PDB file of C-alpha atoms in Angstrom:
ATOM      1  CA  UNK A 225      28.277 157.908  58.998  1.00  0.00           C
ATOM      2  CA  UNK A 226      26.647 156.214  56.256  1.00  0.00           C
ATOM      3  CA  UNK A 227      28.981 153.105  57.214  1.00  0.00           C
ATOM      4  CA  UNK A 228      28.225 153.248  60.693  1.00  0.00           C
ATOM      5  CA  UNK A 229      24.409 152.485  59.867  1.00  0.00           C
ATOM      6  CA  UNK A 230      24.690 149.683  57.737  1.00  0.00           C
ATOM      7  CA  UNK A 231      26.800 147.857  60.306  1.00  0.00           C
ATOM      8  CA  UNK A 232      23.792 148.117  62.709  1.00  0.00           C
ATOM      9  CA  UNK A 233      21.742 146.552  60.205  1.00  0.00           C
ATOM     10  CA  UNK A 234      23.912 143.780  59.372  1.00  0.00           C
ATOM     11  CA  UNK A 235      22.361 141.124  61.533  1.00  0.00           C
ATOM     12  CA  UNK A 236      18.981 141.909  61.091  1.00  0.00           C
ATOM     13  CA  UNK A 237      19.050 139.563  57.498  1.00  0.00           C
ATOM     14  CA  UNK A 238      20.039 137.028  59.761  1.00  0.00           C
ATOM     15  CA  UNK A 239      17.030 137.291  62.734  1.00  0.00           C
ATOM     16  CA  UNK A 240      14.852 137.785  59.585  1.00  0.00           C
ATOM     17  CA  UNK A 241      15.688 134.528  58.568  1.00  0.00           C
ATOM     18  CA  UNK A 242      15.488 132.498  61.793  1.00  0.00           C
ATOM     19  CA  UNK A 243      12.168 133.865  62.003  1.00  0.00           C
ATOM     20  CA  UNK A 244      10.678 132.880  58.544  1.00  0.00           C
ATOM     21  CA  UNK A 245      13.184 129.602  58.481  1.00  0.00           C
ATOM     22  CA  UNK A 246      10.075 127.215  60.447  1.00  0.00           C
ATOM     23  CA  UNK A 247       7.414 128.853  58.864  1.00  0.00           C
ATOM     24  CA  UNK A 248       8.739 127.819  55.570  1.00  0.00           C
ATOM     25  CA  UNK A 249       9.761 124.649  56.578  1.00  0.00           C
ATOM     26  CA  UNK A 250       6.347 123.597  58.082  1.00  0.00           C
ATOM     27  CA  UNK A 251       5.273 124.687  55.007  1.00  0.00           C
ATOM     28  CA  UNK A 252       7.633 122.257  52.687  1.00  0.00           C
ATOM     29  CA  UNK A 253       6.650 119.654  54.702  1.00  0.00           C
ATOM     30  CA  UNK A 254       2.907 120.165  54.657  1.00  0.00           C
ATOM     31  CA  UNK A 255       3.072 120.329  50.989  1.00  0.00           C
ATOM     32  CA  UNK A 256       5.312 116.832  51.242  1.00  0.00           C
ATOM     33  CA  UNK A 257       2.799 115.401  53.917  1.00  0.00           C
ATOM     34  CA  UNK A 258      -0.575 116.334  51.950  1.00  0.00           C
ATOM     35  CA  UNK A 259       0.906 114.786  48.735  1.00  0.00           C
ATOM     36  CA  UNK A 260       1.581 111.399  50.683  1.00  0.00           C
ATOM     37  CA  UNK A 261      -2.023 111.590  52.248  1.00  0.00           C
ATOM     38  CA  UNK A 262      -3.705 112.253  48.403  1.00  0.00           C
ATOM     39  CA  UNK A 263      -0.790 109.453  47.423  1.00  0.00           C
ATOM     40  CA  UNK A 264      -2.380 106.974  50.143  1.00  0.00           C
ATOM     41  CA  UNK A 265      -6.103 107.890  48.959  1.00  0.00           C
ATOM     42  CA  UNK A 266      -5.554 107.214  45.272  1.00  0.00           C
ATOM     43  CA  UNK A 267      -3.711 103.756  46.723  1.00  0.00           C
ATOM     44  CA  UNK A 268      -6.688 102.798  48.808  1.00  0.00           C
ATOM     45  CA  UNK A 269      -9.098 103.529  45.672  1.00  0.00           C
ATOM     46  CA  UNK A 270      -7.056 101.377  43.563  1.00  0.00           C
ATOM     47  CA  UNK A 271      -7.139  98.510  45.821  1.00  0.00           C
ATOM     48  CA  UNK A 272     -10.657  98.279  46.137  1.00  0.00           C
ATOM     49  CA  UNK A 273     -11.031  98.237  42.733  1.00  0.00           C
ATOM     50  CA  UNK A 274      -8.682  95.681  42.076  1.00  0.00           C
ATOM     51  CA  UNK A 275     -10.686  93.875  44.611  1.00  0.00           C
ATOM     52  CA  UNK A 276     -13.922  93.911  42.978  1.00  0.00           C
ATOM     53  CA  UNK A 277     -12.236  93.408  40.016  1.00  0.00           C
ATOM     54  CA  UNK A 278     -11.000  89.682  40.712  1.00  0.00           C
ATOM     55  CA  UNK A 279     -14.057  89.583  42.839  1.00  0.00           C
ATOM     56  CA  UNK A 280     -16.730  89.820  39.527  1.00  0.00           C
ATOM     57  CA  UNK A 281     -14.982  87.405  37.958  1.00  0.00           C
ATOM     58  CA  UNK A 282     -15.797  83.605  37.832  1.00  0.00           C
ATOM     59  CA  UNK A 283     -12.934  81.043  37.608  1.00  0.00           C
ATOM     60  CA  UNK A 284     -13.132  77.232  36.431  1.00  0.00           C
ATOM     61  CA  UNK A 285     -12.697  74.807  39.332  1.00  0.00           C
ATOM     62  CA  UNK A 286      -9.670  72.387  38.549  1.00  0.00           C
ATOM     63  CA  UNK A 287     -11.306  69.617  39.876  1.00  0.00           C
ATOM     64  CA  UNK A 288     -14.884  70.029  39.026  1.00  0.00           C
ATOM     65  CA  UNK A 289     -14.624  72.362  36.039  1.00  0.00           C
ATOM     66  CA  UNK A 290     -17.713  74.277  37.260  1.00  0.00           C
ATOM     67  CA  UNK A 291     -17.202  78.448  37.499  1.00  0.00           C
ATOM     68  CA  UNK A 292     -16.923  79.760  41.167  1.00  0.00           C
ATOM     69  CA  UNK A 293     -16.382  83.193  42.268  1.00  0.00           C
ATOM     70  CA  UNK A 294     -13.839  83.967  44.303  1.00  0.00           C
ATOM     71  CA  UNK A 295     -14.389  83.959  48.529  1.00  0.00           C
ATOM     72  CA  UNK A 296     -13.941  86.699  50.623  1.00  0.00           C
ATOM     73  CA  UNK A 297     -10.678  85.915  51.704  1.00  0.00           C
ATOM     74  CA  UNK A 298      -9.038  85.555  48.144  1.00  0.00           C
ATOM     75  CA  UNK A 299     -10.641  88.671  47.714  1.00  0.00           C
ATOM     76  CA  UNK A 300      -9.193  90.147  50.739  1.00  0.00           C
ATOM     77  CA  UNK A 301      -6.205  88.829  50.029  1.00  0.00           C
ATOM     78  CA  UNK A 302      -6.133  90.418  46.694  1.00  0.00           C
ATOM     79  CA  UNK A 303      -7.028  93.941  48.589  1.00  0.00           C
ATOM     80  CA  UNK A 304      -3.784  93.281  51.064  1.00  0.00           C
ATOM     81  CA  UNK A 305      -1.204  92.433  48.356  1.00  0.00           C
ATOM     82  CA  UNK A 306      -2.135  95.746  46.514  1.00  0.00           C
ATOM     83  CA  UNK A 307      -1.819  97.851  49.417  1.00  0.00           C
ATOM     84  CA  UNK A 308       1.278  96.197  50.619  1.00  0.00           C
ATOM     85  CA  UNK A 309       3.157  97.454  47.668  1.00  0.00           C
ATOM     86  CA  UNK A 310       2.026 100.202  46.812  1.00  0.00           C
ATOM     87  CA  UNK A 311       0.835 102.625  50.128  1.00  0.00           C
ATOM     88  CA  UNK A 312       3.460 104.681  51.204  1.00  0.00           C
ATOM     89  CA  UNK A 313       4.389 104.462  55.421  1.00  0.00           C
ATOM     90  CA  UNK A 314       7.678 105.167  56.470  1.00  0.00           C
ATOM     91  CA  UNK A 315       7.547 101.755  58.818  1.00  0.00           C
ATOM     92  CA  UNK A 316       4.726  99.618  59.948  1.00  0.00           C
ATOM     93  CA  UNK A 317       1.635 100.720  58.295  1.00  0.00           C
ATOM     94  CA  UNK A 318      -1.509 100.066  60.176  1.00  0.00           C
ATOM     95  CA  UNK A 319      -3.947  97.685  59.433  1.00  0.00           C
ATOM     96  CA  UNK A 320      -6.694  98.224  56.691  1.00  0.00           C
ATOM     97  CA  UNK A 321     -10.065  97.493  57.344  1.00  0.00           C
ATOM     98  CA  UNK A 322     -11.139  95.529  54.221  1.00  0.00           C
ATOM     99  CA  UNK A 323     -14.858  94.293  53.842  1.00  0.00           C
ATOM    100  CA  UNK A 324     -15.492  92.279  50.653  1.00  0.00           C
ATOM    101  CA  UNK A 325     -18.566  90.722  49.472  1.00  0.00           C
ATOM    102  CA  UNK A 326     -18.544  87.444  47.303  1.00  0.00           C
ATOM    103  CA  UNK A 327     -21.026  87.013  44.115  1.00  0.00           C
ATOM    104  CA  UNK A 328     -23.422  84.525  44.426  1.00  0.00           C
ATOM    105  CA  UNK A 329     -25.145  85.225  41.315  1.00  0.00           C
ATOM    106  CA  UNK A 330     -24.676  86.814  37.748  1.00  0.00           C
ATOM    107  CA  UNK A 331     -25.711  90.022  37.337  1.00  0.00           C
ATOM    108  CA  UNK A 332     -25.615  90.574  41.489  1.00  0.00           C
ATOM    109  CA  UNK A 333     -23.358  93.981  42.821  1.00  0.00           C
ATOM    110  CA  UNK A 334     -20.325  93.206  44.425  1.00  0.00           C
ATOM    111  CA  UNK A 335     -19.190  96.040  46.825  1.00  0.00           C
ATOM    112  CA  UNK A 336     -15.751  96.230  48.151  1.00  0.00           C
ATOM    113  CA  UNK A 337     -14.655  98.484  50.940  1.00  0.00           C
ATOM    114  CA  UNK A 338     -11.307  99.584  52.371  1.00  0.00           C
ATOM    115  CA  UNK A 339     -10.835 102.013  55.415  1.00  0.00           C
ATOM    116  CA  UNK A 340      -7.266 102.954  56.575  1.00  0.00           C
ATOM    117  CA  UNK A 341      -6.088 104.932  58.919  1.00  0.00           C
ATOM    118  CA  UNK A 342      -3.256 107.478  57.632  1.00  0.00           C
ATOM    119  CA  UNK A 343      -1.024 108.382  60.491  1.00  0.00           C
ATOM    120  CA  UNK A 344       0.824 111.243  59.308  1.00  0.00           C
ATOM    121  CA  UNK A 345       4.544 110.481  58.329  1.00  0.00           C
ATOM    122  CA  UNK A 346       6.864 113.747  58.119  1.00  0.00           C
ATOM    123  CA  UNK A 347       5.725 115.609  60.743  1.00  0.00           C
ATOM    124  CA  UNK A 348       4.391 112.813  63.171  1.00  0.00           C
ATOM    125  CA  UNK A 349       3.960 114.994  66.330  1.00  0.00           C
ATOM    126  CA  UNK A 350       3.197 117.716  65.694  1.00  0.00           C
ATOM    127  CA  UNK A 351       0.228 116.761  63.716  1.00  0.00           C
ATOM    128  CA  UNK A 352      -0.716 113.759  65.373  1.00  0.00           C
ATOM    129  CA  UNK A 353      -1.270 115.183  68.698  1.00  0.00           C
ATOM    130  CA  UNK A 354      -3.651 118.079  66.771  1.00  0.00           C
ATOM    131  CA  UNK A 355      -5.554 115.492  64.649  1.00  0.00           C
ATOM    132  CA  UNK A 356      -5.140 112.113  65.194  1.00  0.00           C
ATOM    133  CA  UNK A 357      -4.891 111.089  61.958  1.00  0.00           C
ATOM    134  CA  UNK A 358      -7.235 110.706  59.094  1.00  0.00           C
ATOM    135  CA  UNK A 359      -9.258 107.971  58.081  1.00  0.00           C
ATOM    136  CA  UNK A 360      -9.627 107.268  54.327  1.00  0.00           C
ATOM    137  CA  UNK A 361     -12.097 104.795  52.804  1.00  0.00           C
ATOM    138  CA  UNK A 362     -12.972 103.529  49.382  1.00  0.00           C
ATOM    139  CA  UNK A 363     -15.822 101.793  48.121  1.00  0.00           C
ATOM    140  CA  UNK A 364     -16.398 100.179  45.027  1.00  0.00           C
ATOM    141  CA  UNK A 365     -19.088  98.647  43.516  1.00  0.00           C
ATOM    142  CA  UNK A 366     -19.266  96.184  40.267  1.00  0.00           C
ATOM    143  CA  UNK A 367     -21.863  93.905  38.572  1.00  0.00           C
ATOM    144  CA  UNK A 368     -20.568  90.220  39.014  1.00  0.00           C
ATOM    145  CA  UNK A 369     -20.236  88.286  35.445  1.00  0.00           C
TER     146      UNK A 369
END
């Protein structure tokens, strides 16, 4: 008899399982997903500092030999390159919004700002349709040289 009962049990491991099974994977994958999103944030940071960085800085014309700051483009530019290789998106990743200033005098702030939108990658649908998305922004701020 004691046989008998186990045997009636036998399959209840295996309902157990298919229960808990997308609980723990929606788990995993939040875990994997928030990581990216924190990734992404500490990427966007960076890049606007890298931004102002180049930004503060005066170069020496070629031609004239006088110092000139950078414009807002080569500063933008700077800001695109960074993200390009470094943001993680499993395909196309959407645009950032990137709003440099440009120094016009020593001793003036130069602010740098980057918004992106994070679209989120491993579990696109689900989430998406709930939230959206996120949008992250950084802002930095230096003294030009």
């Amino acid at each position: 008899m004691h046989n008998m009962k186990l045997k009636n049990q036998g399959g209840s491991s295996a309902v157990e399982f298919a229960i808990v099974l997308p609980i723990l994977v929606l788990l995993v994958f939040g875990i994997i997903e928030f990581g990216l999103l924190l990734y992404d944030k500490a990427v966007i940071t960076n890049a606007s500092r890298e931004g102002a960085r180049v930004g503060i800085v005066y170069r020496a014309d070629p031609t004239t030999g006088d110092y000139i700051p950078l414009t807002e483009g080569e500063i933008t530019n700077v800001v695109t390159n960074y993200l390009s290789n470094h943001l993680v998106t499993f395909g196309t990743p959407s645009p950032a919004n990137i709003l440099p200033d440009q120094c016009q005098d020593s001793g003036d702030l130069l602010t740098v700002t980057v918004q992106y939108h994070y679209d989120f990658l491993v579990i696109p649908n689900f989430i998406t349709n709930l939230t959206g998305g996120i949008n992250l922004g950084a802002e930095t701020v230096m003294r030009c040289e």
